[in-house]
Amino acid sequence: AEFIVGLTGGIGSGKTTVANLFAEQGIVLVDADIIAREVVAKDSDGLRQIGEKFGPQMLTPEGNLNRAALREQIFHHPEDREWLNALLHPMIRSRMLAQVKAANSPYVIMVVPLLFENGLDKLVNRTLVVDISPKLQLQRTIERDKVSKEQVQNIINSQSDRNSRLNKADDVIDNQGEITALQAQVLALHNKYLQLADPIHP
Ligand code: ATP
């Protein structure tokens, strides 16, 4: 595919729910979270480099990434986050673009929780924000993950705020209502994106 829609929104806003509705229309999804896990998977080049830089304690006995150890390392050495991002971000980008290229749908939806925060909006043709209030973000995430209000609030605070996200959006899906209210919004956008991806054909 040549046309990329970047789908984003805060924690618990409904990105996955919306992405699945586009998938039902035959649109290929490229998921940044999945790719971010792949680049540090067992036996990956990314994980090997992390082990060389920070030591063998970055790997579990099974050879997977020891996420707690890596978090600890970055907590004590904040500058190491830059190193890690410089290592992983280009890998993530090139894998995402490879998946876009291989996708056989008229356009693709790239699902990127931190689309604006990480500057990945530069990679897409159009940005789509799933919007809900912070109050609903808290409610739905607590319900889904059985986590504390404080934990979710900390994540909300670490992400782009609602208004700056909305200001950067080309398109917005309002997910304040019932899930059934999403279908019509997705269909309207799907038709719009088909037209934008291939303006010549009806
Ligand atoms: P995250 O950023 O944490 O990955 P997300 O943006 O992908 O989250 P979803 O997982 O799609 O969000 O939705 C969060 C939760 O809210 C899920 O449990 C989902 O089923 C539920 N949900 C989504 N939309 C609605 C809605 N309109 N009404 C009620 N519940 C909803």
PDB file of C-alpha atoms and ligand atoms in Angstrom, residues 9-18 33 113 140-141 143-145 159 175-180 182, ligand 1:
ATOM      1  CA  GLY A   9      -5.188   8.044  20.976  1.00  0.00           C
ATOM      2  CA  GLY A  10      -4.447   7.909  24.680  1.00  0.00           C
ATOM      3  CA  ILE A  11      -4.447   4.795  26.836  1.00  0.00           C
ATOM      4  CA  GLY A  12      -7.819   3.061  26.796  1.00  0.00           C
ATOM      5  CA  SER A  13      -9.247   5.401  24.148  1.00  0.00           C
ATOM      6  CA  GLY A  14     -10.286   2.527  21.869  1.00  0.00           C
ATOM      7  CA  LYS A  15      -7.474   2.275  19.293  1.00  0.00           C
ATOM      8  CA  THR A  16      -7.603  -1.528  19.139  1.00  0.00           C
ATOM      9  CA  THR A  17     -11.397  -1.538  18.972  1.00  0.00           C
ATOM     10  CA  VAL A  18     -11.377   0.970  16.098  1.00  0.00           C
ATOM     11  CA  ASP A  33       3.327  -2.316  19.770  1.00  0.00           C
ATOM     12  CA  PRO A 113      -0.051   4.786  20.644  1.00  0.00           C
ATOM     13  CA  ARG A 140     -12.310   1.811  30.740  1.00  0.00           C
ATOM     14  CA  THR A 141      -8.638   1.066  31.426  1.00  0.00           C
ATOM     15  CA  GLU A 143     -12.105  -2.045  34.043  1.00  0.00           C
ATOM     16  CA  ARG A 144     -10.025  -3.760  31.336  1.00  0.00           C
ATOM     17  CA  ASP A 145      -6.674  -4.151  33.138  1.00  0.00           C
ATOM     18  CA  GLN A 159       1.216  10.928  27.199  1.00  0.00           C
ATOM     19  CA  ASN A 175     -15.540   7.124  21.234  1.00  0.00           C
ATOM     20  CA  GLN A 176     -17.464   8.625  24.146  1.00  0.00           C
ATOM     21  CA  GLY A 177     -20.602   6.693  23.261  1.00  0.00           C
ATOM     22  CA  GLU A 178     -21.410   3.020  22.831  1.00  0.00           C
ATOM     23  CA  ILE A 179     -19.166   0.708  20.774  1.00  0.00           C
ATOM     24  CA  THR A 180     -22.052   0.446  18.267  1.00  0.00           C
ATOM     25  CA  LEU A 182     -18.148   3.474  16.126  1.00  0.00           C
TER      26      LEU A 182
HETATM   27  P1  ATP B   1      -4.351   0.867  24.999  1.00  0.00           P
HETATM   28  O1  ATP B   1      -3.782   2.182  24.619  1.00  0.00           O
HETATM   29  O2  ATP B   1      -4.314   0.673  26.460  1.00  0.00           O
HETATM   30  O3  ATP B   1      -3.775  -0.270  24.218  1.00  0.00           O
HETATM   31  P2  ATP B   1      -6.715   1.100  23.290  1.00  0.00           P
HETATM   32  O4  ATP B   1      -6.680   2.536  22.883  1.00  0.00           O
HETATM   33  O5  ATP B   1      -6.285   0.098  22.279  1.00  0.00           O
HETATM   34  O6  ATP B   1      -5.948   0.901  24.651  1.00  0.00           O
HETATM   35  P3  ATP B   1      -9.099  -0.507  23.597  1.00  0.00           P
HETATM   36  O7  ATP B   1      -8.379  -1.658  24.194  1.00  0.00           O
HETATM   37  O8  ATP B   1      -9.620  -0.633  22.215  1.00  0.00           O
HETATM   38  O9  ATP B   1      -8.219   0.815  23.740  1.00  0.00           O
HETATM   39  O10 ATP B   1     -10.301  -0.056  24.541  1.00  0.00           O
HETATM   40  C1  ATP B   1     -10.109   0.078  25.931  1.00  0.00           C
HETATM   41  C2  ATP B   1     -11.199  -0.694  26.670  1.00  0.00           C
HETATM   42  O11 ATP B   1     -12.422   0.007  26.508  1.00  0.00           O
HETATM   43  C3  ATP B   1     -11.426  -2.089  26.128  1.00  0.00           C
HETATM   44  O12 ATP B   1     -11.759  -2.932  27.193  1.00  0.00           O
HETATM   45  C4  ATP B   1     -12.601  -1.901  25.175  1.00  0.00           C
HETATM   46  O13 ATP B   1     -13.348  -3.079  25.024  1.00  0.00           O
HETATM   47  C5  ATP B   1     -13.388  -0.815  25.875  1.00  0.00           C
HETATM   48  N1  ATP B   1     -14.134   0.073  24.963  1.00  0.00           N
HETATM   49  C6  ATP B   1     -13.709   0.599  23.801  1.00  0.00           C
HETATM   50  N2  ATP B   1     -14.640   1.410  23.274  1.00  0.00           N
HETATM   51  C7  ATP B   1     -15.692   1.394  24.127  1.00  0.00           C
HETATM   52  C8  ATP B   1     -16.968   2.031  24.154  1.00  0.00           C
HETATM   53  N3  ATP B   1     -17.354   2.866  23.188  1.00  0.00           N
HETATM   54  N4  ATP B   1     -17.788   1.772  25.197  1.00  0.00           N
HETATM   55  C9  ATP B   1     -17.393   0.945  26.189  1.00  0.00           C
HETATM   56  N5  ATP B   1     -16.215   0.316  26.234  1.00  0.00           N
HETATM   57  C10 ATP B   1     -15.355   0.537  25.221  1.00  0.00           C
END
